[in-house]
Short mmCIF file of C-alpha atoms and ligand atoms in Angstrom, two decimals:
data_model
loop_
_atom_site.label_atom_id
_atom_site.label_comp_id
_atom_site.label_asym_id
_atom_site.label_seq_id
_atom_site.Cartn_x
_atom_site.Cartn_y
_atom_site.Cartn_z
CA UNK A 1 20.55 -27.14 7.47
CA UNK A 2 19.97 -26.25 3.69
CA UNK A 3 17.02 -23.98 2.97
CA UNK A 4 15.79 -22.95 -0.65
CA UNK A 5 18.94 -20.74 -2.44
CA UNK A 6 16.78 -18.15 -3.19
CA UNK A 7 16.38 -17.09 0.34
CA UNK A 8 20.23 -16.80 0.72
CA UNK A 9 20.34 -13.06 -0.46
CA UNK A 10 17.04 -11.90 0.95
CA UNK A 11 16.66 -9.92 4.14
CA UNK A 12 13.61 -9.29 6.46
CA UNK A 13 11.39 -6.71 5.50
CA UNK A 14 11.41 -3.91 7.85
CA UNK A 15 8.08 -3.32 9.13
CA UNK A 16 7.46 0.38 10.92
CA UNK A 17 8.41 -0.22 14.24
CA UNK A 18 5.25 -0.84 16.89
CA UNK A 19 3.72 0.76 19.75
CA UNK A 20 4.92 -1.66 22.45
CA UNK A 21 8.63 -0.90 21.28
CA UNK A 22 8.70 2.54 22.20
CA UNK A 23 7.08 1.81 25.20
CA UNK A 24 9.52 -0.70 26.56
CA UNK A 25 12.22 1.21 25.22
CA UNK A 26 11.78 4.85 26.10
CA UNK A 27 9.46 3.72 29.07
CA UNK A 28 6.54 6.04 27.47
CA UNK A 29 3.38 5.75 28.39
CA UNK A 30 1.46 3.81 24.95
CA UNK A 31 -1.36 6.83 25.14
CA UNK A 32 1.58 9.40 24.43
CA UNK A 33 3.05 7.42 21.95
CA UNK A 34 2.38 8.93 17.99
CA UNK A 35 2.70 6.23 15.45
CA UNK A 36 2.56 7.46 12.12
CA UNK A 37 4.81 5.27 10.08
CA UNK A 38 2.74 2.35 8.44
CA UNK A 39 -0.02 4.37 6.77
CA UNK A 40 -2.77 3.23 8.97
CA UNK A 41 -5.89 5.46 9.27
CA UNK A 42 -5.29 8.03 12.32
CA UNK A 43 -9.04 7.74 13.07
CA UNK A 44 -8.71 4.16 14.00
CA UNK A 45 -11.27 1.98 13.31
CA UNK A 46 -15.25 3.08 12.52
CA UNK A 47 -17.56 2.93 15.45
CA UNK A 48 -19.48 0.95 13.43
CA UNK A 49 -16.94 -1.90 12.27
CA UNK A 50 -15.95 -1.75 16.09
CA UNK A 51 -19.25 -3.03 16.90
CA UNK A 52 -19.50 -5.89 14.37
CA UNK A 53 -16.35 -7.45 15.16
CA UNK A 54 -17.83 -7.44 18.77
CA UNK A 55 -21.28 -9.10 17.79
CA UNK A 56 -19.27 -11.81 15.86
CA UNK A 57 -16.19 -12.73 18.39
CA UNK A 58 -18.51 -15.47 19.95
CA UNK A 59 -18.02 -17.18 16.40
CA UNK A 60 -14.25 -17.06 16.72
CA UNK A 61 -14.44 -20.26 16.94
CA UNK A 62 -16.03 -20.92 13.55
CA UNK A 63 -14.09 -20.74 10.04
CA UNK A 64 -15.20 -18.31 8.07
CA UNK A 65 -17.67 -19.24 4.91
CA UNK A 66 -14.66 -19.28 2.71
CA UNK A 67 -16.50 -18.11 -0.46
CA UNK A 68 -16.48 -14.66 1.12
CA UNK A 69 -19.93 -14.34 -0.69
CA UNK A 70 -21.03 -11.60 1.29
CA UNK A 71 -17.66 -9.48 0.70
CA UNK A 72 -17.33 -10.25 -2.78
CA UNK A 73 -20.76 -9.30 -3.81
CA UNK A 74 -20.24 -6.12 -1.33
CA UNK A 75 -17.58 -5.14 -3.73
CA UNK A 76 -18.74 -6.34 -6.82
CA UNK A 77 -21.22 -3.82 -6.79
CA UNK A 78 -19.28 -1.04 -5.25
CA UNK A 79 -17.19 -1.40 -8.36
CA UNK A 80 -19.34 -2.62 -10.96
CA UNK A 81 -18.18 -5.95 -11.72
CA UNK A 82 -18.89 -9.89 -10.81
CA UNK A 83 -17.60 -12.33 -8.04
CA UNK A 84 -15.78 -14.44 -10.03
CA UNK A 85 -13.67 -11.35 -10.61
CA UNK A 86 -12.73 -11.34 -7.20
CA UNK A 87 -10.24 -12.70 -5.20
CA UNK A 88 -9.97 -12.27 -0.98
CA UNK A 89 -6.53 -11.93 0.11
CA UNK A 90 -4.62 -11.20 4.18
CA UNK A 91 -4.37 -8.00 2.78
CA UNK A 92 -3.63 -7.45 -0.47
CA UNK A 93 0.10 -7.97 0.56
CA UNK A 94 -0.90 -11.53 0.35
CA UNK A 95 -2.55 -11.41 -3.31
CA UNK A 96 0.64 -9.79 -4.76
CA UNK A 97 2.24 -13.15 -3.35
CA UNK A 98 -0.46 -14.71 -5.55
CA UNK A 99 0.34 -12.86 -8.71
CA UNK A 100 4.05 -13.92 -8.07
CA UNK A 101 3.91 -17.19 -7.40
CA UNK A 102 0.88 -17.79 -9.98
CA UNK A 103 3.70 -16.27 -13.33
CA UNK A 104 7.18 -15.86 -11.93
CA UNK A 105 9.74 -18.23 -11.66
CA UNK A 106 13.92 -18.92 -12.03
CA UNK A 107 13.42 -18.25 -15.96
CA UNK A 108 11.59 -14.98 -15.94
CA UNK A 109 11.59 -11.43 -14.40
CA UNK A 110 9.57 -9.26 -12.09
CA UNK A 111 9.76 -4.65 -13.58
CA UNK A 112 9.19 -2.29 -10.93
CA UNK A 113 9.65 1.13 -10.55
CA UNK A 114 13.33 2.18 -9.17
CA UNK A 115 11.53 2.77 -5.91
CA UNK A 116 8.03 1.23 -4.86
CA UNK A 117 6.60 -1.30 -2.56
CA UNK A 118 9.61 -3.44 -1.06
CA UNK A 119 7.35 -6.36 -0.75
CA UNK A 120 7.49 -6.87 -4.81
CA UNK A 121 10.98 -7.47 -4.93
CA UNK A 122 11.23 -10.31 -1.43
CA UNK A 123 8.34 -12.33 -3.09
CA UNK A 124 9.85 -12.09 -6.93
CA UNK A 125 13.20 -13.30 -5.01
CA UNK A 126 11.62 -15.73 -3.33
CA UNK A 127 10.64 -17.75 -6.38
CA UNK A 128 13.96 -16.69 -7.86
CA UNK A 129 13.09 -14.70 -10.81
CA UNK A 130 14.67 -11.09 -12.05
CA UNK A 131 14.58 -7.94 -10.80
CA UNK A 132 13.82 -5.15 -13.75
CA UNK A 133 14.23 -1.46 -11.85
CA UNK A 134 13.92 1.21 -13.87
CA UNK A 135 16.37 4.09 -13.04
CA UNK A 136 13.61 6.41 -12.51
CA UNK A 137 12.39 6.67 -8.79
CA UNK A 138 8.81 7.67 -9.78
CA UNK A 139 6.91 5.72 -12.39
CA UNK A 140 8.15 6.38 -15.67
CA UNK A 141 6.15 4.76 -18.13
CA UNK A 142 8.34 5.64 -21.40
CA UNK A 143 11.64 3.81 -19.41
CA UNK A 144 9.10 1.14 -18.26
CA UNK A 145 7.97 0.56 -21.93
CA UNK A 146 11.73 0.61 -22.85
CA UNK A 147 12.72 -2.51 -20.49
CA UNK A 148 9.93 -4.29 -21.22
CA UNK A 149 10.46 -3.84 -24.82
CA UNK A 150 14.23 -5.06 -24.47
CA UNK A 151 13.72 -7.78 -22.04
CA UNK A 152 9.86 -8.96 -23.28
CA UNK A 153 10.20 -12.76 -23.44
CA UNK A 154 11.67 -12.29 -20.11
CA UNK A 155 9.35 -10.11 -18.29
CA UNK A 156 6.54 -12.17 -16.48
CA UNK A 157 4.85 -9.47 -14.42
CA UNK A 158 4.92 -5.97 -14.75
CA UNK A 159 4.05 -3.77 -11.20
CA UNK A 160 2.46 -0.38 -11.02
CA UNK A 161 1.85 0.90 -7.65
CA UNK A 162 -0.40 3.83 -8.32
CA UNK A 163 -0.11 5.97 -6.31
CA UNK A 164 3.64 5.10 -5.44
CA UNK A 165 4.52 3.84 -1.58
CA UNK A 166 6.57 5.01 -0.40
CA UNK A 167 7.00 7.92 -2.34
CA UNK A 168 3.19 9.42 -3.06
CA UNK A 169 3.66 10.07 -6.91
CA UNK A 170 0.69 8.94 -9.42
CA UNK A 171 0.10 8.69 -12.82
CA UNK A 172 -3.03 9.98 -14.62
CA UNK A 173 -5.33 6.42 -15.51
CA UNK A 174 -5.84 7.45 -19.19
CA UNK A 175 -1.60 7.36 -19.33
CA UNK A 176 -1.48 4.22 -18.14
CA UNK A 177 -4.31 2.41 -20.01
CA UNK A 178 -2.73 3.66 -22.78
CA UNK A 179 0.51 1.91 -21.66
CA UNK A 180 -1.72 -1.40 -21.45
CA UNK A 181 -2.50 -1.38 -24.96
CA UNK A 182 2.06 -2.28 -25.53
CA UNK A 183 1.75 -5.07 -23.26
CA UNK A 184 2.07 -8.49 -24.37
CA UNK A 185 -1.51 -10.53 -23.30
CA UNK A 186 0.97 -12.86 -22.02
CA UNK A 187 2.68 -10.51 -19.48
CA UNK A 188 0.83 -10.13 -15.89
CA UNK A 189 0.25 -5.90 -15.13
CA UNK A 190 -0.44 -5.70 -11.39
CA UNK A 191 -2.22 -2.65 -10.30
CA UNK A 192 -1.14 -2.12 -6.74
CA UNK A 193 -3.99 0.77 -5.91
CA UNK A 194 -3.76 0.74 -2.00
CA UNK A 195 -4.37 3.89 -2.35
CA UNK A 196 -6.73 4.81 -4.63
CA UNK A 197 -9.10 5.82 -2.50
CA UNK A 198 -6.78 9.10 -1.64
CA UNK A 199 -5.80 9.68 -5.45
CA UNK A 200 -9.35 9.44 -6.55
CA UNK A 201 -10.34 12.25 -3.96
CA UNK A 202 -7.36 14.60 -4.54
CA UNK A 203 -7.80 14.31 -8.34
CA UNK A 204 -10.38 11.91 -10.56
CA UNK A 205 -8.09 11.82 -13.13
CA UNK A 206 -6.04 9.47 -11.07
CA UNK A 207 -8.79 6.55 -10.54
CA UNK A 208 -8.00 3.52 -11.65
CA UNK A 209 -11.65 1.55 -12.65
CA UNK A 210 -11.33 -1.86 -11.54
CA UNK A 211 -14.23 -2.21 -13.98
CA UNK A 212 -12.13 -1.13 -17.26
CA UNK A 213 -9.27 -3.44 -15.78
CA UNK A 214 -11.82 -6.28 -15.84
CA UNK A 215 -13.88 -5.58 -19.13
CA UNK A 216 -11.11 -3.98 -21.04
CA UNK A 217 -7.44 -5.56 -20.21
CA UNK A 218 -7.48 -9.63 -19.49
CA UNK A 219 -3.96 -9.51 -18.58
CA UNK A 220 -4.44 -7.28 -15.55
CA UNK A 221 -5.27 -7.37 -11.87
CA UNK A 222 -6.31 -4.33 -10.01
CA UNK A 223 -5.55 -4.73 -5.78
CA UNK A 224 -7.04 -2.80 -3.29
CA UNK A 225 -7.22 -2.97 0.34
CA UNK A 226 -8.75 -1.74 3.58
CA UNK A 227 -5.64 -1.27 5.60
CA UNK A 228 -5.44 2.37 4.53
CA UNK A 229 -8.42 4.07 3.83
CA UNK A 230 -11.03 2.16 5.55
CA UNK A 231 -8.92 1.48 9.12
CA UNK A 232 -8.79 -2.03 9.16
CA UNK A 233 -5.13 -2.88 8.73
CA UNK A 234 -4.77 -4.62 11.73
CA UNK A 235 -7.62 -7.15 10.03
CA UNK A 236 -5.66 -7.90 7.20
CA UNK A 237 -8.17 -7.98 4.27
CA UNK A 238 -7.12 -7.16 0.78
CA UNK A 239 -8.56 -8.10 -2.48
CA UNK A 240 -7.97 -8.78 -6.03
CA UNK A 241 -10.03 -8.14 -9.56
CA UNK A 242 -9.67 -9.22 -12.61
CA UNK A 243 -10.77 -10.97 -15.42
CA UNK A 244 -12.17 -15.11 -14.12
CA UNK A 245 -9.33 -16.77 -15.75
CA UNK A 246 -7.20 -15.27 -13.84
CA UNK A 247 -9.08 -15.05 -10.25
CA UNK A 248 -9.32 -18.85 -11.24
CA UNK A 249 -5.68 -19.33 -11.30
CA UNK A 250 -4.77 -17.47 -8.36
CA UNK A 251 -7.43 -19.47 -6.51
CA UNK A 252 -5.53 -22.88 -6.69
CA UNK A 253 -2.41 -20.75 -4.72
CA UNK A 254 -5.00 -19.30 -1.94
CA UNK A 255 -4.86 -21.40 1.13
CA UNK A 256 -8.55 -21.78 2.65
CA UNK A 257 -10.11 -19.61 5.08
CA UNK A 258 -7.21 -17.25 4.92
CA UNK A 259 -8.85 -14.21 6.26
CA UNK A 260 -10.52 -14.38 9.77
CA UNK A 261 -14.19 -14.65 10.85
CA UNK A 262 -13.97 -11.36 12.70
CA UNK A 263 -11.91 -9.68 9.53
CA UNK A 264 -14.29 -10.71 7.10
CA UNK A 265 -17.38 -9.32 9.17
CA UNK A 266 -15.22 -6.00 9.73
CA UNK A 267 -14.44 -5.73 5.92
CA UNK A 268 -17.92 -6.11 4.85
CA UNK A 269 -18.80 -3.81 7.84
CA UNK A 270 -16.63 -0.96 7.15
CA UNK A 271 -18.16 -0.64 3.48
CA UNK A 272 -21.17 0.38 4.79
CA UNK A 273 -19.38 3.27 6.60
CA UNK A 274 -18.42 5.62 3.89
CA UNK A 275 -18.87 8.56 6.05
CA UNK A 276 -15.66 7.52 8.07
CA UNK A 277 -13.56 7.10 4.81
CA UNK A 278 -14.93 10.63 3.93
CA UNK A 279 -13.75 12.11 6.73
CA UNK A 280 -10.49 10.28 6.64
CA UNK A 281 -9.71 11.55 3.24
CA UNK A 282 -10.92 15.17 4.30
CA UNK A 283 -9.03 15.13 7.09
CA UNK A 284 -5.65 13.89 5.16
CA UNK A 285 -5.58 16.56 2.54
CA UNK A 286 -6.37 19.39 4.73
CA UNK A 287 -3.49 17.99 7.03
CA UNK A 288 -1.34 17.45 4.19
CA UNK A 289 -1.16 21.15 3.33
CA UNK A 290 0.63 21.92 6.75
CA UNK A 291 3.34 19.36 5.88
CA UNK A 292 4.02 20.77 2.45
CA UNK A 293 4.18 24.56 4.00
CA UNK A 294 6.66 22.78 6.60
CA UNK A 295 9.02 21.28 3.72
CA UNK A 296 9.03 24.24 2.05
CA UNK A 297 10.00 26.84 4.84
CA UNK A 298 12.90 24.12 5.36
CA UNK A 299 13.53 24.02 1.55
CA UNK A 300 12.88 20.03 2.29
CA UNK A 301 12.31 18.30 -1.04
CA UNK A 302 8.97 16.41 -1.59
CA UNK A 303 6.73 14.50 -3.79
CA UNK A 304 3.54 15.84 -4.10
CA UNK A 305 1.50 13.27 -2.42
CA UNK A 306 -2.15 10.83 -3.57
CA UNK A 307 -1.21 9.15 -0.58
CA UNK A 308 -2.29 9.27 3.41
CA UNK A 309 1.50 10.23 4.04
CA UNK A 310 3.89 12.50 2.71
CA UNK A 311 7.95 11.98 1.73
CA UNK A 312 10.85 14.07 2.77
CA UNK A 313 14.08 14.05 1.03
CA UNK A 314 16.95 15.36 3.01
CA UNK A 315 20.15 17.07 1.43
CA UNK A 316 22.62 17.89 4.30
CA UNK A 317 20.33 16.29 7.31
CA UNK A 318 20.59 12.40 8.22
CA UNK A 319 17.09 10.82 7.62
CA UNK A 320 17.72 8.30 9.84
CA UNK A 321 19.18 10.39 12.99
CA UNK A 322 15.80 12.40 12.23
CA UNK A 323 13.46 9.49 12.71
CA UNK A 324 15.66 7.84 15.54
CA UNK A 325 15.41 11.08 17.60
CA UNK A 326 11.63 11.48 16.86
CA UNK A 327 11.28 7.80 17.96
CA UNK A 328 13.17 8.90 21.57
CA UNK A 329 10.26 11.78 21.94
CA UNK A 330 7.65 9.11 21.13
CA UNK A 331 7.08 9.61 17.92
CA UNK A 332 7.58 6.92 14.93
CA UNK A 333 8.29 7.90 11.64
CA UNK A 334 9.33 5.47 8.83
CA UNK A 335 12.90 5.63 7.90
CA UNK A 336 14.15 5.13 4.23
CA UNK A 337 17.00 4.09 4.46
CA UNK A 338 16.31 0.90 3.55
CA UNK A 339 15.06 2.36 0.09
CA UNK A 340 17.81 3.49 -0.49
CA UNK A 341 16.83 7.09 0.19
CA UNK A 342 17.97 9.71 2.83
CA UNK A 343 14.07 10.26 3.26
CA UNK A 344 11.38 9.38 5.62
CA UNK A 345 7.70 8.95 5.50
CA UNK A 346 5.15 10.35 7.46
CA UNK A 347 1.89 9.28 7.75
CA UNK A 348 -0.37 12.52 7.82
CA UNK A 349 -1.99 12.18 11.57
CA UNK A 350 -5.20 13.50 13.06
CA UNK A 351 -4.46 17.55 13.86
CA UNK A 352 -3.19 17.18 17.31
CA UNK A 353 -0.80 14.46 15.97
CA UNK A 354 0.45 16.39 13.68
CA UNK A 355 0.79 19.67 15.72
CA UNK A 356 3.11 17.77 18.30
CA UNK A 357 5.09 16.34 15.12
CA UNK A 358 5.58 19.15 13.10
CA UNK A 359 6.55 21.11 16.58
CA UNK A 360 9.12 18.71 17.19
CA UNK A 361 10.53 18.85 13.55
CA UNK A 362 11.21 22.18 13.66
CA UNK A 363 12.72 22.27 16.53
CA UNK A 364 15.54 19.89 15.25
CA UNK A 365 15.82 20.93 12.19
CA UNK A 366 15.84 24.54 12.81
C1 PLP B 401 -0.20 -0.98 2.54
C2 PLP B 401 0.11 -1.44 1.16
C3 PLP B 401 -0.29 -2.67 0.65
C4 PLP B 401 -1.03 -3.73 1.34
O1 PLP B 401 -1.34 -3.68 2.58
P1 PLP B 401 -2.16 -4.86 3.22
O2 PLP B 401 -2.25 -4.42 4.62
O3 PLP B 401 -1.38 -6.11 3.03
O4 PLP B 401 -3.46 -4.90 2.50
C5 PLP B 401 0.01 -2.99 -0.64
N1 PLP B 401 0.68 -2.15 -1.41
C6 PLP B 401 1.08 -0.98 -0.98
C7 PLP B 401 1.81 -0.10 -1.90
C8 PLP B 401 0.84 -0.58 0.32
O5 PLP B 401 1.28 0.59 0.74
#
């Protein structure tokens, strides 16, 4: 059978590996099993969002009211906008599919950063537009301006994932609204701020104001989520913001109810429960610190990291012989490899997690 071309040169995305694998495969028992390789919040979920989703699974069998009212007006006041400048997405994976779809197509491109989020690149391929890298790893905004400026009939969309998964770099905001002000009103600038939450706490200067995006640069979208931060990315609720016209045109792509009942009640939930995203973020930057005294006592190179996880680049070691080794002891890490990269990405755990991780580390790498 003949599918669409464009899928022809595309591969899976490689998701970090779950729970039940090591279990079936190293017969270990689930509660020993450390799974820090998809970013997820090592507290779990809040108490309090636990709760909710109870009190609501007798409406499981009800669609949810699709115009997300309560959400949206949850966050437009968190962030100091309007509704309409909202969109509600199965995590906000499924809004950059939006922004994609909505702009690029087999006549225009798709610039990224060397290395970022791989989901960018499947969905730009999936409608069959360009690729734009630049050769920088990191965001480099001077060798981003310098594509774009060579290639700007061409360039539909334009992705910044601040900070950068998966290698924890950020830009300072004023930088980068400063970058806006090149940018063609006609090209699409997708903020991908998943976490934002993390940058903003390490260091304000790296906040990105969904509000400025809004009243200050119609050709942008800002996209958070509360996979990271807020524990809920087994929900799958993300969302969008940006000026109406453009909420309004992602809107016609948007299938309907396309977040749950129960992860719609959770998201609005877990809003309320800023102490657990406090203590989150406390937690990850005092944990952090242990990881970066680590890589430097085994002269491991890393990023400094506005991110819930941290990146080690190996020289003489094999990444991937690290991480498949870890896996055998019941621990998964997330492999580069298919970055690229001899690196791998840890996801900074609750201190016991960590402790059994970092003891483990050193012990094969010593
Ligand atoms: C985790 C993540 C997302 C989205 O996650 P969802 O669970 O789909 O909301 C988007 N971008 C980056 C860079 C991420 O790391």
């Amino acid at each position: 059978m003949k599918f669409n071309e464009n899928l022809a040169q595309l591969v899976n995305y490689e998701a970090g590996k779950p729970i039940e694998l090591v279990v079936r495969e190293f017969g270990i028992e689930p509660k020993d099993v450390i799974k820090l390789a998809s970013n997820e919040n090592p507290f779990g979920t809040s108490e309090r969002v636990v709760n909710a989703i109870k009190d609501v699974a007798k409406n499981a069998f009800l669609y949810p009211d699709d115009s997300y009212f309560e959400l949206k007006n949850s966050l437009a006041s968190k962030f100091n906008i309007g509704a309409k400048n909202i969109i509600i997405g199965s995590g906000s994976d499924q809004v950059i599919e939006f922004c994609i779809h909505a702009k690029a197509n087999e006549k225009n491109a798709v610039l990224m950063a060397g290395v970022t989020f791989a989901m960018y690149e499947i969905y730009t391929k999936h409608v069959g537009a360009k690729v734009y890298r630049t050769k920088a790893q990191e965001h480099d905004l001077t060798e981003f301006l310098e594509i774009y400026k060579a290639n700007k009939d061409e360039i539909a969309i334009i992705f910044l994932c601040l900070p950068n998964n998966p290698l924890g770099g950020c830009l300072d905001a004023d930088e980068v609204y400063k970058f806006l002000n090149e940018i063609s009103k006609e090209t699409l600038v997708v903020f991908d701020c998943a976490y934002n939450e993390f940058a903003e706490f390490k260091d304000k200067k790296k906040w990105i104001d969904p509000a400025k995006i809004v009243n200050e640069f119609k050709n942008a979208i800002y996209l958070g989520t509360f996979s990271k931060a807020y524990g809920l990315g087994g929900m799958r609720v993300g969302y969008g913001i940006a000026d109406e016209n453009i909420i309004a045109e992602l809107g016609k792509i948007r299938s309907p109810f396309n977040i749950t009942t129960l992860s719609l009640k959770a998201a609005i939930e877990a809003l309320k429960d800023e102490e657990f995203v406090t203590k989150s973020l406390e937690n990850n930057f005092k944990e952090m610190t242990r990881y970066e005294e680590f890589a430097r006592e085994f002269d491991i190179e890393f990023i400094p990291s506005y991110t819930n996880f941290i990146t080690f680049k190996f020289k003489e070691q094999n990444a991937s012989e690290i991480v498949q080794k870890m896996l055998k002891k019941g621990i998964i890490l997330r492999d580069l490899k298919s970055y690229g990269m001899n690196a791998l990405r840890i996801t900074i755990g609750q201190p016991w997690q960590n402790d059994r991780v970092l003891k483990e580390l050193k012990e094969m790498l010593k």
